[in-house]
Short mmCIF file of C-alpha atoms and ligand atoms in Angstrom, two decimals:
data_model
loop_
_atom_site.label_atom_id
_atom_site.label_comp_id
_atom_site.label_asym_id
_atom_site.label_seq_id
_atom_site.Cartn_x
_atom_site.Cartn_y
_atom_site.Cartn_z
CA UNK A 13 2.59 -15.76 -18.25
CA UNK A 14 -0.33 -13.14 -19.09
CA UNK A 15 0.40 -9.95 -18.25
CA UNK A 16 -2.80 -9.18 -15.53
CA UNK A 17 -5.69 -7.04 -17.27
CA UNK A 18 -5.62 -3.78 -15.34
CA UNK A 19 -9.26 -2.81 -15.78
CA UNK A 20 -10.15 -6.53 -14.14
CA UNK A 21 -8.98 -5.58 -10.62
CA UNK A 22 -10.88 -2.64 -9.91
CA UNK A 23 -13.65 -3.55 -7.78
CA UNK A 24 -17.07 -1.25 -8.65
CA UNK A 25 -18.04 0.12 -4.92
CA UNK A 26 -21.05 -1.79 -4.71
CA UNK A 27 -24.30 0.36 -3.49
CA UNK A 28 -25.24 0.57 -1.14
CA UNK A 29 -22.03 0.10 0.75
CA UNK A 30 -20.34 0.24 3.99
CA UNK A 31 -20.17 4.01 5.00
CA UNK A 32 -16.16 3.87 5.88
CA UNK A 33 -14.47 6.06 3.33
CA UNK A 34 -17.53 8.13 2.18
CA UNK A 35 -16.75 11.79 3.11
CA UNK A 36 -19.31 14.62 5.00
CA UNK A 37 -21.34 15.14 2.33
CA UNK A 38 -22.27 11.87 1.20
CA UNK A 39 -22.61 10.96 4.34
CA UNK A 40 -25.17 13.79 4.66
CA UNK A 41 -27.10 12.69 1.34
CA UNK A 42 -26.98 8.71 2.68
CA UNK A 43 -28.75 10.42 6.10
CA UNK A 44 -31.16 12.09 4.23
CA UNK A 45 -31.98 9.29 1.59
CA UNK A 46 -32.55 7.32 5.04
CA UNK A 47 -35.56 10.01 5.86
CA UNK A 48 -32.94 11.68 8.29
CA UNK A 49 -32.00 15.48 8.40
CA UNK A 50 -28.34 16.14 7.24
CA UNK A 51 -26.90 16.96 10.03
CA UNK A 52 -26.72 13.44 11.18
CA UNK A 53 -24.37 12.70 8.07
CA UNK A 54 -22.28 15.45 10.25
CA UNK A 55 -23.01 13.38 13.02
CA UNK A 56 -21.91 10.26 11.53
CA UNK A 57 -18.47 11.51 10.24
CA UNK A 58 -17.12 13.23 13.43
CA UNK A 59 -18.21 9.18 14.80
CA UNK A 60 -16.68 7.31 12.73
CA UNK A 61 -13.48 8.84 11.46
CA UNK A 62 -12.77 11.31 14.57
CA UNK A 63 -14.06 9.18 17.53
CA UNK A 64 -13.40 6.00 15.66
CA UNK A 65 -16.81 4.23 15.91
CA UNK A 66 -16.54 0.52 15.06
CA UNK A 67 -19.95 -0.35 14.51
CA UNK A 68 -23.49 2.02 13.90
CA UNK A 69 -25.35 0.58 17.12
CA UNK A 70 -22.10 2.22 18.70
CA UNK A 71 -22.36 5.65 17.75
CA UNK A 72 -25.24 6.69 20.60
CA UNK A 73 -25.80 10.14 19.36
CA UNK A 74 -28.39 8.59 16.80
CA UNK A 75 -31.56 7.99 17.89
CA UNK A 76 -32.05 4.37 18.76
CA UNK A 77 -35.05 3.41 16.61
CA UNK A 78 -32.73 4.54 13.82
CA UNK A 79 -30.05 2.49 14.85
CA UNK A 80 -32.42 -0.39 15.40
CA UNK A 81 -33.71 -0.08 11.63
CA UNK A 82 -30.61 -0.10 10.13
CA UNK A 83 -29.01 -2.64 12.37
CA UNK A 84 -31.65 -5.19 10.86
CA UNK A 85 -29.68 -5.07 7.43
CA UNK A 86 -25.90 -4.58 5.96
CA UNK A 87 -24.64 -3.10 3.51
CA UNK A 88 -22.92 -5.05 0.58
CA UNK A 89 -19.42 -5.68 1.44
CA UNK A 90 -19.55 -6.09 5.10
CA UNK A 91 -21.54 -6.65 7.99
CA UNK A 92 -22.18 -3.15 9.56
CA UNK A 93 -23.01 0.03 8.18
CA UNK A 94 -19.37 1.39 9.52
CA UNK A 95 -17.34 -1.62 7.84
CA UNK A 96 -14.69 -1.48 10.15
CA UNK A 97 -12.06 -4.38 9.71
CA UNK A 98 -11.99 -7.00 12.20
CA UNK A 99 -8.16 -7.49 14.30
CA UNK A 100 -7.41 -10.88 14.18
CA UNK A 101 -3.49 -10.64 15.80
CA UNK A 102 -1.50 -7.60 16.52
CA UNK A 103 3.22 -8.07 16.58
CA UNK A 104 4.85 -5.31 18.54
CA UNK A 105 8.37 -5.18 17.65
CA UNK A 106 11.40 -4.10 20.08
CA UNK A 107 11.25 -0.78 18.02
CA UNK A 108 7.59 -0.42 18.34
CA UNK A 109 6.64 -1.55 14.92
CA UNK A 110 3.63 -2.53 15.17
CA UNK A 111 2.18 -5.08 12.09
CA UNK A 112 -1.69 -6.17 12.12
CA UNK A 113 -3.27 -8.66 10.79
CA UNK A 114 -7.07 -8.02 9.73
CA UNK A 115 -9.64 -10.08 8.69
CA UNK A 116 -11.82 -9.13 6.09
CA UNK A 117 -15.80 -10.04 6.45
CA UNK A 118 -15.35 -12.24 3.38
CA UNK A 119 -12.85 -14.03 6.00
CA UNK A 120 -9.90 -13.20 3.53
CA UNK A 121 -6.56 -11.63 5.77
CA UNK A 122 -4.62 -8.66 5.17
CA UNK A 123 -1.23 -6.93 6.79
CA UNK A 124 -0.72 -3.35 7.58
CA UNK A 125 1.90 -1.96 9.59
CA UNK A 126 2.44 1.27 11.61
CA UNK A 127 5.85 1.95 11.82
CA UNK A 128 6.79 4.86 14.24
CA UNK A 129 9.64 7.63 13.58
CA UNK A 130 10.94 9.99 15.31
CA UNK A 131 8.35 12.89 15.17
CA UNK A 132 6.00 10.68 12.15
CA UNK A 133 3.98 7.71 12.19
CA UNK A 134 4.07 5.74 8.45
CA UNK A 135 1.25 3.23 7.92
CA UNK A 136 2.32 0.65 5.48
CA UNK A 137 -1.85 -0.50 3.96
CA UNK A 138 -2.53 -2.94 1.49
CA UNK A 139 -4.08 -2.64 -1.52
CA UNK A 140 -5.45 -6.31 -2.17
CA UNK A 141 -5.49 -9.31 -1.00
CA UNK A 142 -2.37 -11.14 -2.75
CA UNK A 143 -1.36 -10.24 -4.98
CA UNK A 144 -0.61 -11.57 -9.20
CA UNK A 145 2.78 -9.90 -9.57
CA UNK A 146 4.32 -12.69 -8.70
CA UNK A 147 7.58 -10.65 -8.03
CA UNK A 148 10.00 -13.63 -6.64
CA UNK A 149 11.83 -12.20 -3.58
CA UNK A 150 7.89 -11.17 -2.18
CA UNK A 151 6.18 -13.42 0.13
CA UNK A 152 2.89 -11.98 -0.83
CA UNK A 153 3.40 -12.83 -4.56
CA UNK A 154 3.90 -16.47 -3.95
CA UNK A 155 0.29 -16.85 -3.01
CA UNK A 156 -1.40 -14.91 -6.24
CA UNK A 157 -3.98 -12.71 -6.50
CA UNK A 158 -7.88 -13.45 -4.02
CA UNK A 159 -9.22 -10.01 -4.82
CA UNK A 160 -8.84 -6.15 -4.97
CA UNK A 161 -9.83 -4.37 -2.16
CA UNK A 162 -12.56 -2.16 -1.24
CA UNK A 163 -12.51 1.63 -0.07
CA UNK A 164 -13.35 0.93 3.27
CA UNK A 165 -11.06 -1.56 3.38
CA UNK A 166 -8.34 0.05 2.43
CA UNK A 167 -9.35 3.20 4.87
CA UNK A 168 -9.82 0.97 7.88
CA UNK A 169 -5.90 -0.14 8.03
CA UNK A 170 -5.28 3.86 9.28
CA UNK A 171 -7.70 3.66 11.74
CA UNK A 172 -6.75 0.39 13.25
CA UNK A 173 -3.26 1.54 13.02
CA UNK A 174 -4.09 4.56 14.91
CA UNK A 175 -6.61 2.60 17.53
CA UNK A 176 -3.68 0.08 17.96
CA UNK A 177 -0.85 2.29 18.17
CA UNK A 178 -3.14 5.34 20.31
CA UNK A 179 -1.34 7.84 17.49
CA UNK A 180 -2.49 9.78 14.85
CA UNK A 181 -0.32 8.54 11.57
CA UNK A 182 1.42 10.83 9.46
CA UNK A 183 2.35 9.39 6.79
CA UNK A 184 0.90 6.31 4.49
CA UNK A 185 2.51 4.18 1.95
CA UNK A 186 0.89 1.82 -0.50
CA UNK A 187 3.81 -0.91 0.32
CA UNK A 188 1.85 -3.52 1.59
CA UNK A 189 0.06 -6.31 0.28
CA UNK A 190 -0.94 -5.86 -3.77
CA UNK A 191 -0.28 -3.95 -6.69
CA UNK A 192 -1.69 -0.31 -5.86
CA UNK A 193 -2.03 0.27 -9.28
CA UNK A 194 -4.38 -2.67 -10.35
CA UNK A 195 -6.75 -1.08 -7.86
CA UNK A 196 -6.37 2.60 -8.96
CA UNK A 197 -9.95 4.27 -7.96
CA UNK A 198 -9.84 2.82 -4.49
CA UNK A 199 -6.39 3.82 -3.75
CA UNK A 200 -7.28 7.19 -5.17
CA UNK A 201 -10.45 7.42 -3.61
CA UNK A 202 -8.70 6.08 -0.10
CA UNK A 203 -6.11 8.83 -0.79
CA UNK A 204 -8.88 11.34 -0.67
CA UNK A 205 -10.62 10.52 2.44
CA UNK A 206 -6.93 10.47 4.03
CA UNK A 207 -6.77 14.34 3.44
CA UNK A 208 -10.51 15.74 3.59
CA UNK A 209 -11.57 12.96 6.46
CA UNK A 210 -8.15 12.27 8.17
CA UNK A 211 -6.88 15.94 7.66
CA UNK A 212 -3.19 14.18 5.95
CA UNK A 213 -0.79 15.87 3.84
CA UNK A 214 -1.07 14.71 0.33
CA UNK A 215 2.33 15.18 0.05
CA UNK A 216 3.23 12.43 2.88
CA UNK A 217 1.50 10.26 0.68
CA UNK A 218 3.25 7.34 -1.39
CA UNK A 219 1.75 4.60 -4.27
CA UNK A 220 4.48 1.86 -5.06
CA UNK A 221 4.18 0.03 -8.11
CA UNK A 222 6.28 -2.46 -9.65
CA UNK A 223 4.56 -1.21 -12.95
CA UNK A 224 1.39 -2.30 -14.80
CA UNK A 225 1.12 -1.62 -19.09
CA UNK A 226 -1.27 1.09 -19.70
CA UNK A 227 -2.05 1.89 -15.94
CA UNK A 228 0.58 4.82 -15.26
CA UNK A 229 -1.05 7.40 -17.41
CA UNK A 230 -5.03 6.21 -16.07
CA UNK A 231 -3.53 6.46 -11.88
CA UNK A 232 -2.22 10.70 -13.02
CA UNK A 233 -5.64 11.57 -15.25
CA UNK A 234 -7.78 9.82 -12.20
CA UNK A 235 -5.38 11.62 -9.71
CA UNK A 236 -6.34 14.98 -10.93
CA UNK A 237 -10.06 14.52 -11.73
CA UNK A 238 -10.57 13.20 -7.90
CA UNK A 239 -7.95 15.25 -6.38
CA UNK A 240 -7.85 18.40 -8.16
CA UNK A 241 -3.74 17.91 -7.53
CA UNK A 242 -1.62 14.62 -8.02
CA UNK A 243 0.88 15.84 -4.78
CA UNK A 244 1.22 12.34 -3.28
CA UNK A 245 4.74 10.47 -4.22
CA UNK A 246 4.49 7.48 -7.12
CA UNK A 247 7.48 5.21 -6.53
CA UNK A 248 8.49 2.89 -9.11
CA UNK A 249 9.80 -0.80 -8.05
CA UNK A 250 12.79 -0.88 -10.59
CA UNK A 251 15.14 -3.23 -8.58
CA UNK A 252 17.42 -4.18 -11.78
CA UNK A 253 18.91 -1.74 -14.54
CA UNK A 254 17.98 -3.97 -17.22
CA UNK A 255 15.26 -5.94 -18.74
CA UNK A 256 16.94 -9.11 -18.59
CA UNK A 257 18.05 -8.87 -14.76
CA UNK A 258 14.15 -7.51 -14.63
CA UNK A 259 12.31 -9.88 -15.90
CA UNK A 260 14.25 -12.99 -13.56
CA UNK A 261 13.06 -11.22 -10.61
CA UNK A 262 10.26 -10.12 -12.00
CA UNK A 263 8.34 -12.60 -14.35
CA UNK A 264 5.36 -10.17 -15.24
CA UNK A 265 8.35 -7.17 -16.36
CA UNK A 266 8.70 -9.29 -19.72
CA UNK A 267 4.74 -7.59 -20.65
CA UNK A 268 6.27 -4.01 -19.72
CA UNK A 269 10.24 -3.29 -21.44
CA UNK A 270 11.72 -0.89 -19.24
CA UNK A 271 12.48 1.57 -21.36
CA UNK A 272 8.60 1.71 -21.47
CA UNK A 273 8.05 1.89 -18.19
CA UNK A 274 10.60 4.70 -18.02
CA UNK A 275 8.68 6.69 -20.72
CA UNK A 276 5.50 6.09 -18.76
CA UNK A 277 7.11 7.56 -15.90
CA UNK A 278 8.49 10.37 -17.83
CA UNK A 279 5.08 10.97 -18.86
CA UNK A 280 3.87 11.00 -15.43
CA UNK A 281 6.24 13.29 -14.41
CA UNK A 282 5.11 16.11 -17.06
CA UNK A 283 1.02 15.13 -16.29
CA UNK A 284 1.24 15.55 -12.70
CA UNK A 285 4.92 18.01 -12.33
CA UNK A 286 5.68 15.23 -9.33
CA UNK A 287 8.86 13.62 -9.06
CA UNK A 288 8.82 10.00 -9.24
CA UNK A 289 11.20 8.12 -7.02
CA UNK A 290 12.55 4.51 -7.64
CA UNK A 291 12.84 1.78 -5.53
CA UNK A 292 15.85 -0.85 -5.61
CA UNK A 293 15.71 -4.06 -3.55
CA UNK A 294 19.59 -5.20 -2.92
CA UNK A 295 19.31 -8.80 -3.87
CA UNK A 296 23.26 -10.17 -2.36
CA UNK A 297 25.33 -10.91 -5.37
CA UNK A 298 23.03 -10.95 -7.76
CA UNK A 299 22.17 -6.86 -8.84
CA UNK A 300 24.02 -5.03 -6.12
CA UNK A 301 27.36 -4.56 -8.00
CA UNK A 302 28.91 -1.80 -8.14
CA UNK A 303 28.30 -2.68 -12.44
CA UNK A 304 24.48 -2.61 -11.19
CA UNK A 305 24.93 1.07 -9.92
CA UNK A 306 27.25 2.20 -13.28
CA UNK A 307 24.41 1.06 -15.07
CA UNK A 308 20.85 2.09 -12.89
CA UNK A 309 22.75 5.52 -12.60
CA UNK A 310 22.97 5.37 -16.86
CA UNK A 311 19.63 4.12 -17.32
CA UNK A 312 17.77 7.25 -14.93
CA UNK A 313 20.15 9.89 -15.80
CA UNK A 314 18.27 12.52 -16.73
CA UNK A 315 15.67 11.66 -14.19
CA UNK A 316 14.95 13.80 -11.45
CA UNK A 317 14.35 11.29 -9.39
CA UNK A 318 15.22 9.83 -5.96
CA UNK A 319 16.63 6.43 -5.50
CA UNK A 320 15.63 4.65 -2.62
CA UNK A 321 17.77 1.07 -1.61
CA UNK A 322 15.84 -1.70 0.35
CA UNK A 323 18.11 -4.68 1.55
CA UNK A 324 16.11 -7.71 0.96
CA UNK A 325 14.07 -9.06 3.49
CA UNK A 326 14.58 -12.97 3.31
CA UNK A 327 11.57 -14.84 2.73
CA UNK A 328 11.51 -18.53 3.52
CA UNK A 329 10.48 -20.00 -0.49
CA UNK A 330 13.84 -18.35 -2.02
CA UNK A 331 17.30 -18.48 -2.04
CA UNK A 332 17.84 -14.94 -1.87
CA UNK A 333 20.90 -13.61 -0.23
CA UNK A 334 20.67 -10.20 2.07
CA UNK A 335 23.73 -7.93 0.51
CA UNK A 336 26.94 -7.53 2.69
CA UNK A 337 26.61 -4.38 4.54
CA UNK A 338 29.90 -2.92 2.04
CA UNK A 339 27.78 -3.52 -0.93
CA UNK A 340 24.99 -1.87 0.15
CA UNK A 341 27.43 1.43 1.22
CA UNK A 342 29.36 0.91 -2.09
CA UNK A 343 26.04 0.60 -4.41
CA UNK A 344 24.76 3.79 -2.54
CA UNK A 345 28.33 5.95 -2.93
CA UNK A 346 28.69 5.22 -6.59
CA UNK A 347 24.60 6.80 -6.85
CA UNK A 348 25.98 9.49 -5.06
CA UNK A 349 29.19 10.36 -7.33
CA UNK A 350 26.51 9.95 -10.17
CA UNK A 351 24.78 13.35 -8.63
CA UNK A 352 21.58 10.55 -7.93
CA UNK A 353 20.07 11.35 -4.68
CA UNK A 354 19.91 8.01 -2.89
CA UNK A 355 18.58 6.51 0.55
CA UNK A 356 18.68 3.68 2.36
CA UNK A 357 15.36 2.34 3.81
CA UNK A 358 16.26 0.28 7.34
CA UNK A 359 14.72 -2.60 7.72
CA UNK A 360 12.20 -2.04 11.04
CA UNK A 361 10.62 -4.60 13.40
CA UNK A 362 12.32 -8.01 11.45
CA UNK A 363 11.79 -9.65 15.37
CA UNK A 364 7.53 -9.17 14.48
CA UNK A 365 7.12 -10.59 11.95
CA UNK A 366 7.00 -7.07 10.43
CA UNK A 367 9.18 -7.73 7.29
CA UNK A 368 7.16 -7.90 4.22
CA UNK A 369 4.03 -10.21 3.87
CA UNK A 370 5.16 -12.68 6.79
CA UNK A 371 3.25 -12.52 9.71
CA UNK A 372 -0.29 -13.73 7.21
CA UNK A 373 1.85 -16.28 5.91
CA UNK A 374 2.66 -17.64 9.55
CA UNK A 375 -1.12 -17.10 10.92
CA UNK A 376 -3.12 -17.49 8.39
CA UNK A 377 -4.21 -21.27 7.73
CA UNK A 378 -5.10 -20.21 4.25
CA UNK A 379 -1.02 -20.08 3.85
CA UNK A 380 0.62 -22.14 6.16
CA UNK A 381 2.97 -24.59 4.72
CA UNK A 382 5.78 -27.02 5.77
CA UNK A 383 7.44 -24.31 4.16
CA UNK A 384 6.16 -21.24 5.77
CA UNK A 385 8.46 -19.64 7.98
CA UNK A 386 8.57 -18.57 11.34
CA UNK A 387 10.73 -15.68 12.35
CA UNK A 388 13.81 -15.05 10.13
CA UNK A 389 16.84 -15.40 11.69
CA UNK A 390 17.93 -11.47 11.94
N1 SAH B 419 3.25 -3.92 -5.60
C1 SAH B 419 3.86 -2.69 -5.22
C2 SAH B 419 3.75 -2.35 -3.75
C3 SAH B 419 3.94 -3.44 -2.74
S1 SAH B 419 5.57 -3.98 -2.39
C4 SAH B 419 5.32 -2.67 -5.66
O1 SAH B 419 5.81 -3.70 -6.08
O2 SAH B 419 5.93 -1.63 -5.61
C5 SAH B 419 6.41 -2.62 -1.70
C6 SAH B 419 7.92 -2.70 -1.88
O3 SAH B 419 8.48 -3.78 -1.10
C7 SAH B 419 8.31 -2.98 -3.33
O4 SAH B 419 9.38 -2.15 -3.73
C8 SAH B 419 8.72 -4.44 -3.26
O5 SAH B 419 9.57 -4.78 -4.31
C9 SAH B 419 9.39 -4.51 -1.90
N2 SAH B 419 9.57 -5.88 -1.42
C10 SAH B 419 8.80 -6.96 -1.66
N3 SAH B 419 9.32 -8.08 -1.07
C11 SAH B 419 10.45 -7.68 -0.45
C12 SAH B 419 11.43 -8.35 0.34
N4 SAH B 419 11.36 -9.65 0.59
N5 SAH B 419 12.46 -7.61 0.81
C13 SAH B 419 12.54 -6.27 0.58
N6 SAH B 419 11.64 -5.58 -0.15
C14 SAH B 419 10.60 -6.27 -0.66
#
């Protein structure tokens, strides 16, 4: 298999494009190449990321020929001005997890999920649709790769999460759908319009990659360039403490030996001064021995890192086991007694569909098989 080309993703922003995602002042300079004064750039950003506007003929403040004009054509990329994301199905969980699924104007789908916390709101976007990692315990790898997506695209997911959920989100991780870092200047360009346009904390910001060649060094020089600071968390899908373990769950790993991957991190670590934090999926019997922890503890050391455990979500194509409950507690005590920090993520709102990449694969026709599943059995 060919390692994906990481300059291939990244989608040019086409011009001129759907407003979404464009801060104040380029919102003022898109007013004013319309013949308009600036303030109605002001205008248009308290509209659409304050209020929440979903569509240009919406936000009433402008005057109506205006509205009228522009409403007569559409931007590249979607088909208003705003390029808000249409909500195709929404699955409330018993614990309020709430997982959307969106459809893109191209009519392509995508999941995000808003998963409430006590005192935080997390908002798990996407970052393309598919996705070619082809990772073999993910539901969204088993359909490949239909395209990168778009600034506003990626924006939109917070909004509709916050629109859905009637709650300002906190927090944002790059977990869902895609390999972040195949779409680096969007998710860096969505990152900044989370802080200057949706007043976030860089710092309760998180990119998860299962690791590209070549990209880890581009995401920190772009991450400083656009955002002056690189303060938002870069977690590293490790899941196995070798690169033979890797590479069966992870086809694409035999392009990038870890040890490289580790360096890359390392060098991450002294471009940025961030922490990087790893995650682990517990796959039952199969890399959550306690030999698994001897060794992951062994192969960071050194690291100061944080490890963070996710019990596998079943997915209907594999035979994946979910680890016993001891193995999990045992894997995360022998971290421990190896001075590694370690967490373990719960898995939230399994009864909606919520766990990783399912409820598209249900819905969407695009995916359903004899195979798909419905709920899983938790
Ligand atoms: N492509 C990126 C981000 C998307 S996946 C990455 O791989 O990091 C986000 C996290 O969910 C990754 O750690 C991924 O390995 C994990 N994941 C995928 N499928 C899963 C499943 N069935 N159960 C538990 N975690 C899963």
């Amino acid at each position: 298999m060919r390692p994906p080309d990481p300059t291939a993703a990244v989608p040019a922003r086409p011009l001129p494009g759907p407003l979404l995602g464009l801060g104040r002042s380029e919102l003022e300079v898109w007013a004013q190449q319309q013949g308009q004064p600036a303030f109605r750039g002001r205008q248009l950003h308290d509209w659409i990321y304050a209020k929440g506007a979903r569509a240009l003929d919406a936000v009433t403040v402008l005057p109506k020929a205006w509205r009228q004009q522009l409403a007569a054509t559409s931007p590249a990329g979607a088909s208003d001005w705003i390029g808000r994301l249409h909500e195709l199905h929404r699955s409330v969980a018993a614990d309020g997890t709430t997982k959307l699924l969106l459809a893109t104007h191209d009519g392509h789908t995508i999941e995000t999920v808003g998963i409430p916390a006590e005192g935080r709101l997390t908002v798990c976007v996407s970052s393309q649709v598919g996705c070619p990692m082809a990772c073999r315990f993910c539901a969204t790898g088993k359909g490949g790769l239909q395209r990168s997506l778009a600034l506003h695209e990626i924006v939109d997911q917070v909004l509709s999460v916050r629109e859905a959920m009637d709650a300002r989100p906190s927090h944002v991780v790059f977990m869902g759908m895609g390999e972040p870092l195949l779409n680096s200047e969007a998710v860096l360009a969505a990152i900044a319009c989370f802080c200057d346009d949706l007043a976030m904390a860089q710092r309760r910001i998180t990119v998860s990659t299962v690791g590209v060649p070549r990209t880890l060094p581009v995401l920190a020089g772009l991450a400083l360039e656009r955002l002056g600071r690189a303060q938002f968390t870069l977690a590293v899908s490790l899941h196995a403490p070798d690169q033979r373990l890797r590479e069966e769950l992870i086809p694409t790993a035999h392009a990038y030996p870890i040890e490289a991957l580790l360096d890359d991190c390392r060098h991450y670590v002294a471009l940025t001064g961030r922490r990087v934090s790893f995650e682990y999926i517990l796959l039952g019997g199969l890399n959550d021995q306690p030999r698994h922890a001897e060794a992951l503890a062994r192969l960071i050391r050194g690291f100061q890192s944080h490890v963070n455990l996710i019990p596998y979500n079943p997915i209907a194509e594999e035979e994946f086991q979910r680890p016993a409950p001891a193995a999990v507690e045992a894997f995360r005590r022998a971290l421990l007694e190896r001075h590694i920090a370690v967490s373990v993520r719960a898995s939230r709102g399994l009864d909606a569909d919520a766990a990783c990449g399912q409820l598209r694969r249900r819905l969407d026709p695009a995916f359903r098989s004899d195979r798909a599943m419905d709920r899983m059995p938790l």
